[in-house]
Coordinates of C-alpha atoms in Angstrom, one line a residue:
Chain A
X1 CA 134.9 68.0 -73.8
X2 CA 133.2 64.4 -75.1
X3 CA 135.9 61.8 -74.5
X4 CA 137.3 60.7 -78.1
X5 CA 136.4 57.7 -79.6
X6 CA 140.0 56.6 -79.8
X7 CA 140.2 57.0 -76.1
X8 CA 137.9 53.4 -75.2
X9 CA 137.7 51.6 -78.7
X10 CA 138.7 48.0 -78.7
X11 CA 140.6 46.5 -81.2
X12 CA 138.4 45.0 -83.6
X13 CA 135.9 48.1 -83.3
X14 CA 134.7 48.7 -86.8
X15 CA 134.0 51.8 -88.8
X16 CA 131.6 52.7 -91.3
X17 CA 130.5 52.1 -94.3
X18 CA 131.3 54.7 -95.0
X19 CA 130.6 56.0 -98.8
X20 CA 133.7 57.2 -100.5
X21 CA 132.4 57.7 -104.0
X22 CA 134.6 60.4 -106.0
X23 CA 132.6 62.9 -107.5
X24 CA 134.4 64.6 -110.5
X25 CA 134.4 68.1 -108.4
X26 CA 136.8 66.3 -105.9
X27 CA 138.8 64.9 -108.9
X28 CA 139.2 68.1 -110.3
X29 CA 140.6 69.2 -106.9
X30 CA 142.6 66.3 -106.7
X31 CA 144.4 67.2 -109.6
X32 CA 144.6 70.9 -108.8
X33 CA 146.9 70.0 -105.4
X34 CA 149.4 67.6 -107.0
X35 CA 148.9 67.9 -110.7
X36 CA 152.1 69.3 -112.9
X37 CA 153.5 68.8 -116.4
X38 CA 154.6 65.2 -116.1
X39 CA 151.4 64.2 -114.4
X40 CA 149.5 60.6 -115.7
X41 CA 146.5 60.8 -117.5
X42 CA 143.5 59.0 -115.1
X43 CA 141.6 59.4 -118.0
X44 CA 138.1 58.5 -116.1
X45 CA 139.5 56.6 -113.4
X46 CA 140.6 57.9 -109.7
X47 CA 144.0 57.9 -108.1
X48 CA 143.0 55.5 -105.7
X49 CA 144.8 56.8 -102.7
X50 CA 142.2 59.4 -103.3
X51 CA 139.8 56.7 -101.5
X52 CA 142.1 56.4 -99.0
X53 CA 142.5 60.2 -98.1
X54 CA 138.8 60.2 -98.3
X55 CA 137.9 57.3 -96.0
X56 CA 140.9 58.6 -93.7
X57 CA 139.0 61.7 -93.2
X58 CA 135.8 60.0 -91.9
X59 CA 137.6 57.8 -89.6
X60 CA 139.8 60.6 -88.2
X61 CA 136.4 62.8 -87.2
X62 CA 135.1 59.1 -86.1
X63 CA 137.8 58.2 -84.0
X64 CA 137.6 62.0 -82.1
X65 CA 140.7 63.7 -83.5
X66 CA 139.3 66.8 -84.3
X67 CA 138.1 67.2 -80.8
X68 CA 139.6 70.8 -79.3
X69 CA 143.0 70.0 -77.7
X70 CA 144.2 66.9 -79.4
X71 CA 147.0 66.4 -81.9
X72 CA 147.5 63.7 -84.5
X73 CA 150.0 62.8 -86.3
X74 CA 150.0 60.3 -89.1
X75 CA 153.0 58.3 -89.0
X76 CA 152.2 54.7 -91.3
X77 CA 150.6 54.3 -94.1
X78 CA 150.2 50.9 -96.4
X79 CA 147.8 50.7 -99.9
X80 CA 147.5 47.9 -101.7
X81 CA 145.2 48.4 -105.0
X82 CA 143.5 45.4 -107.0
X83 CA 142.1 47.4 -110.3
X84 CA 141.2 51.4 -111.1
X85 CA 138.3 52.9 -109.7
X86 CA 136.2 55.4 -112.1
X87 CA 135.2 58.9 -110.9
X88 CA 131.6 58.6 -109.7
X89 CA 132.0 55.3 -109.1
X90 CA 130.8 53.6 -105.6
X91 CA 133.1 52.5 -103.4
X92 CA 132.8 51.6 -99.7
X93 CA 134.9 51.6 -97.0
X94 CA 134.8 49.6 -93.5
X95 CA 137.3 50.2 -90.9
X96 CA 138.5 47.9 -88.4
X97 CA 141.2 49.1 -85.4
X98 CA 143.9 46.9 -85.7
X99 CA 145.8 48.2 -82.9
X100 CA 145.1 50.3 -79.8
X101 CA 148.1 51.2 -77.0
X102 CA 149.2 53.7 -75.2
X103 CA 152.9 54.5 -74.4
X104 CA 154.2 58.1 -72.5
X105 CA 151.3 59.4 -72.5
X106 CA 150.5 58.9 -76.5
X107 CA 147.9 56.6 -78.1
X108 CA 149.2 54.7 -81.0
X109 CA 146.5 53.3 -82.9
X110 CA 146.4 51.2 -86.3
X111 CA 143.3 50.9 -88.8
X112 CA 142.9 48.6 -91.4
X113 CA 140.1 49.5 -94.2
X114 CA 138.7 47.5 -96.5
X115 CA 137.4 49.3 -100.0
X116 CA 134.5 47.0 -102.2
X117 CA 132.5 48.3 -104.9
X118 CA 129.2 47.6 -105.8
X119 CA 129.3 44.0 -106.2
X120 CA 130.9 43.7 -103.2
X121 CA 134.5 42.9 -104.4
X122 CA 137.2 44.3 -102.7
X123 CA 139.2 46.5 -104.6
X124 CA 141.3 47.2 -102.6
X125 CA 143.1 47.8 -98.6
X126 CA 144.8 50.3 -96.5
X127 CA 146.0 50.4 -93.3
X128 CA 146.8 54.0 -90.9
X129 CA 149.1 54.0 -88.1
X130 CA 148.2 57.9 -86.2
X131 CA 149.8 58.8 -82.8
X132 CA 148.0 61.4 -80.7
X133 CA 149.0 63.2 -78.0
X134 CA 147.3 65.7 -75.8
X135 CA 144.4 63.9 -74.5
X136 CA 143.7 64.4 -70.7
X137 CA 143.4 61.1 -69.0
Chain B
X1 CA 155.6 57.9 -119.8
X2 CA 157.0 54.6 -119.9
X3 CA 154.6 52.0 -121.0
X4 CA 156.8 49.0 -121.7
X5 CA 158.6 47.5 -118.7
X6 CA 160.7 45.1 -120.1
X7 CA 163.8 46.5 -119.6
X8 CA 163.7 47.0 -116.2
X9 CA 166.7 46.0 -113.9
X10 CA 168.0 46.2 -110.5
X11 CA 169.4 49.9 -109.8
X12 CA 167.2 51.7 -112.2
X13 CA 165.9 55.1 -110.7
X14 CA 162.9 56.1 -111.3
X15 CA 162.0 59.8 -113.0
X16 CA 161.4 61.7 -109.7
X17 CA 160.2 65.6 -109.7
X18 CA 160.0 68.7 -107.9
X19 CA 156.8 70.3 -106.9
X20 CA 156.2 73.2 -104.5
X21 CA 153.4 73.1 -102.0
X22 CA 152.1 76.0 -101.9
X23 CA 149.2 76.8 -100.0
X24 CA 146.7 76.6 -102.9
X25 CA 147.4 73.1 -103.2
X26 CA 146.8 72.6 -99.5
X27 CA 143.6 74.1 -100.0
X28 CA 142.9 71.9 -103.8
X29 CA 144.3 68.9 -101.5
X30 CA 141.5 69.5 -98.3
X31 CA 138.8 70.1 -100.7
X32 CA 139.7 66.8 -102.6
X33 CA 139.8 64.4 -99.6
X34 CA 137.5 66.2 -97.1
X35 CA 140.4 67.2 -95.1
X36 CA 139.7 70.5 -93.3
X37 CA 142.0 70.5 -90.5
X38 CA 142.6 73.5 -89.6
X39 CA 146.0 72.7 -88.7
X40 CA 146.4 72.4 -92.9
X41 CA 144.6 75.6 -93.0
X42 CA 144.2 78.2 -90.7
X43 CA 147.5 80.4 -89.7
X44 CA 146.0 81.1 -86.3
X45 CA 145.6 78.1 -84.9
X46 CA 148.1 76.2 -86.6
X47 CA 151.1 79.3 -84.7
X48 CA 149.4 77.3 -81.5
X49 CA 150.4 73.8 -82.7
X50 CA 153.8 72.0 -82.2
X51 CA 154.9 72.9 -85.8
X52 CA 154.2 76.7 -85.3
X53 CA 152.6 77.6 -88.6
X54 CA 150.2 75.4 -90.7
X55 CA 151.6 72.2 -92.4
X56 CA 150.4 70.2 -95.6
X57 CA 148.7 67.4 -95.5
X58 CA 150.9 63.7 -95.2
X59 CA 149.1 62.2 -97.7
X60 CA 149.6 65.6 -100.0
X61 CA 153.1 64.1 -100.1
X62 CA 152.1 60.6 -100.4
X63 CA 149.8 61.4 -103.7
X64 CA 152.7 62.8 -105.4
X65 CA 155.0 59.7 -104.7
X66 CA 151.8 57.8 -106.3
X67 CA 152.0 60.4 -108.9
X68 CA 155.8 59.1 -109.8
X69 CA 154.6 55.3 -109.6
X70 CA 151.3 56.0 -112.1
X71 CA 153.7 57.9 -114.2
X72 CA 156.5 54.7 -114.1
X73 CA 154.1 52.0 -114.1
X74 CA 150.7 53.2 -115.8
X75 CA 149.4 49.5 -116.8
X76 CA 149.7 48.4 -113.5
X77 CA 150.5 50.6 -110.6
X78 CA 146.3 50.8 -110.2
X79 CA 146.1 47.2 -110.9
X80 CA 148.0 44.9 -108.3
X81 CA 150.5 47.9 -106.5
X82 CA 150.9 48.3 -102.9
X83 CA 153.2 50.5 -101.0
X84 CA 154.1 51.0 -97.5
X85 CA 155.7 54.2 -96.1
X86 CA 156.2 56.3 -92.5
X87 CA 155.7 59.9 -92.8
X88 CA 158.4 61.5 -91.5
X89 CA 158.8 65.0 -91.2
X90 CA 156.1 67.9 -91.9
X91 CA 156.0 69.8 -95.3
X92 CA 155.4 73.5 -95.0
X93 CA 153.3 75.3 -97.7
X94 CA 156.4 77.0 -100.0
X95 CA 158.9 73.6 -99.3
X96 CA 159.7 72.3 -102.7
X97 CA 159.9 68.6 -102.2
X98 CA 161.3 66.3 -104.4
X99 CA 159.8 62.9 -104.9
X100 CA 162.3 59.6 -105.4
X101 CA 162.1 56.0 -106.2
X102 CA 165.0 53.2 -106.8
X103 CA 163.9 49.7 -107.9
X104 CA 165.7 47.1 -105.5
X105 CA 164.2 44.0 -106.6
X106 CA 162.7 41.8 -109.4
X107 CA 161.4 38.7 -108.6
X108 CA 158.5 36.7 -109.7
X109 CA 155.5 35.7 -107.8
X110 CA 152.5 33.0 -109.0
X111 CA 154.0 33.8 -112.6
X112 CA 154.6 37.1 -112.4
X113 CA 157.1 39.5 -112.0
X114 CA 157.5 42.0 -109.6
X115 CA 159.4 44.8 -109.3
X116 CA 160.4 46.4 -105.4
X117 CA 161.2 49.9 -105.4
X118 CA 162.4 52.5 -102.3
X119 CA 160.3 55.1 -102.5
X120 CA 159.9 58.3 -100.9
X121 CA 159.6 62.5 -101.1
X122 CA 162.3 65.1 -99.9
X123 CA 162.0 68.0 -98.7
X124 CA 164.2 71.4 -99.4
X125 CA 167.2 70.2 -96.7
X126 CA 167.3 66.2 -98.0
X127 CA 165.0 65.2 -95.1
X128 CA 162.9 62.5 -95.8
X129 CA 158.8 63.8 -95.6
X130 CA 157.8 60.2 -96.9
X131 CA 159.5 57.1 -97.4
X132 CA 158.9 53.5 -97.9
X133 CA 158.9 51.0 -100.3
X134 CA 156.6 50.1 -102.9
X135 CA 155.6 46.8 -105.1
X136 CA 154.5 47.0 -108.9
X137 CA 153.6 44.3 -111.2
X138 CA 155.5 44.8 -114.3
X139 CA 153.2 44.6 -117.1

């Protein structure tokens, strides 16, 4: 089995870009899983932790956590969210590992993502705090 | 939905609700973020996991607390919010969870006021999946 990626990055190791434009197919989804009668209206815009989930889901498969034999937990989360996105619209995302330790046996790791549109701007932050157990060492 | 603020104070709860998780909404919820763990999704190998059966997604139960903060604050939950929160304990597809906030402070920052709120989502037995705290401008 490859050795996982969260196994011998450094803090500081960066992720990405990754592209985590929202087509409407994944809004429709979206809305599908947690939509009910007292749901907002997005009108054309995105939940943004939509961005989040979707950038989480790159770096999860980047870091190695899918790998056979390993399981992750996802214990932290922080969003912070400087204006709405619109479905379709571009949006990057660049991870950075924040923190990196190990304690019994577990790796506790922290990223921090940054989200910026097509000018560049930030738009907005996140930060994901997984534990994983069952690596061999 | 509330779109006028103003007469926010310390104490005020905000309008929580119930949703059950069943599996199709796992399902809407990996197709939507990408997600296809099979530990979200597949019975047979999720029985081999620590949880014994397949679990939904954290941040399934973190997009309905969003859902509540949208709903309370539409103007500006997407423009200026943050939140942090630990996740807890798993959700099972069937739980009914039940998501919460309080508001615990106002105070303004650079001219502007902003409201702190506990945040978080139940599940069936009063167990915490998510919780956390949020921050809002108010509009």
């Amino acid at each position: 089995m490859a050795v996982p990626l969260i196994s011998t990055a450094v803090i500081g190791h960066e992720f990405g870009p990754y592209d985590v434009t929202i087509p409407a197919e994944r809004a429709i989804a979206y809305a599908k899983a947690v939509g009910g009668d007292e749901s907002p209206d997005y009108g054309d815009s995105l939940a943004p932790i939509m961005v989040v989930a979707a950038a989480l889901t790159e770096l999860i498969e980047d870091l190695g956590l899918f790998s056979g034999g390993l399981q992750t937990v996802h214990a932290g989360q922080e969003v912070s969210w400087a204006r709405p996105v619109k479905i379709g619209e571009k949006v990057d995302a660049i991870g950075r590992l924040a923190a990196n330790s190990v304690r019994r046996g577990n790796h506790f790791a922290t990223v921090s993502v940054s989200y910026k549109d097509s000018t560049g701007s930030e738009i907005g932050t996140s930060s994901t705090t997984i534990i994983v157990s069952g690596e061999e060492s | 939905m509330t779109t006028n603020n103003s007469h926010r104070k310390v104490g005020d709860a905000l309008t929580g609700f119930e949703r059950q998780i069943t599996q199709d909404r796992v399902d809407a919820y990996a197709e939507a973020s990408g997600d296809h763990n099979p530990i979200h999704l597949n019975e047979e190998y999720a029985s081999t996991t620590q949880f014994g059966t397949r679990i939904a997604h954290g941040m399934l139960s973190l997009a309905l607390v969003t859902e509540m903060l949208a709903s309370e604050f539409p103007n500006s939950w997407h423009d200026g919010g943050k939140l942090k929160v630990r996740f807890s304990a798993p959700v099972f597809p069937g739980e009914i969870v039940t998501t919460y906030g309080d508001i615990t402070a106002i105070n303004e920052e650079d001219g502007q006021l902003i409201v702190t709120c506990t945040i978080g989502c139940k599940k069936p037995d009063g167990t915490d999946a998510v919780a956390g705290r949020a921050t809002v401008p108010l509009e």
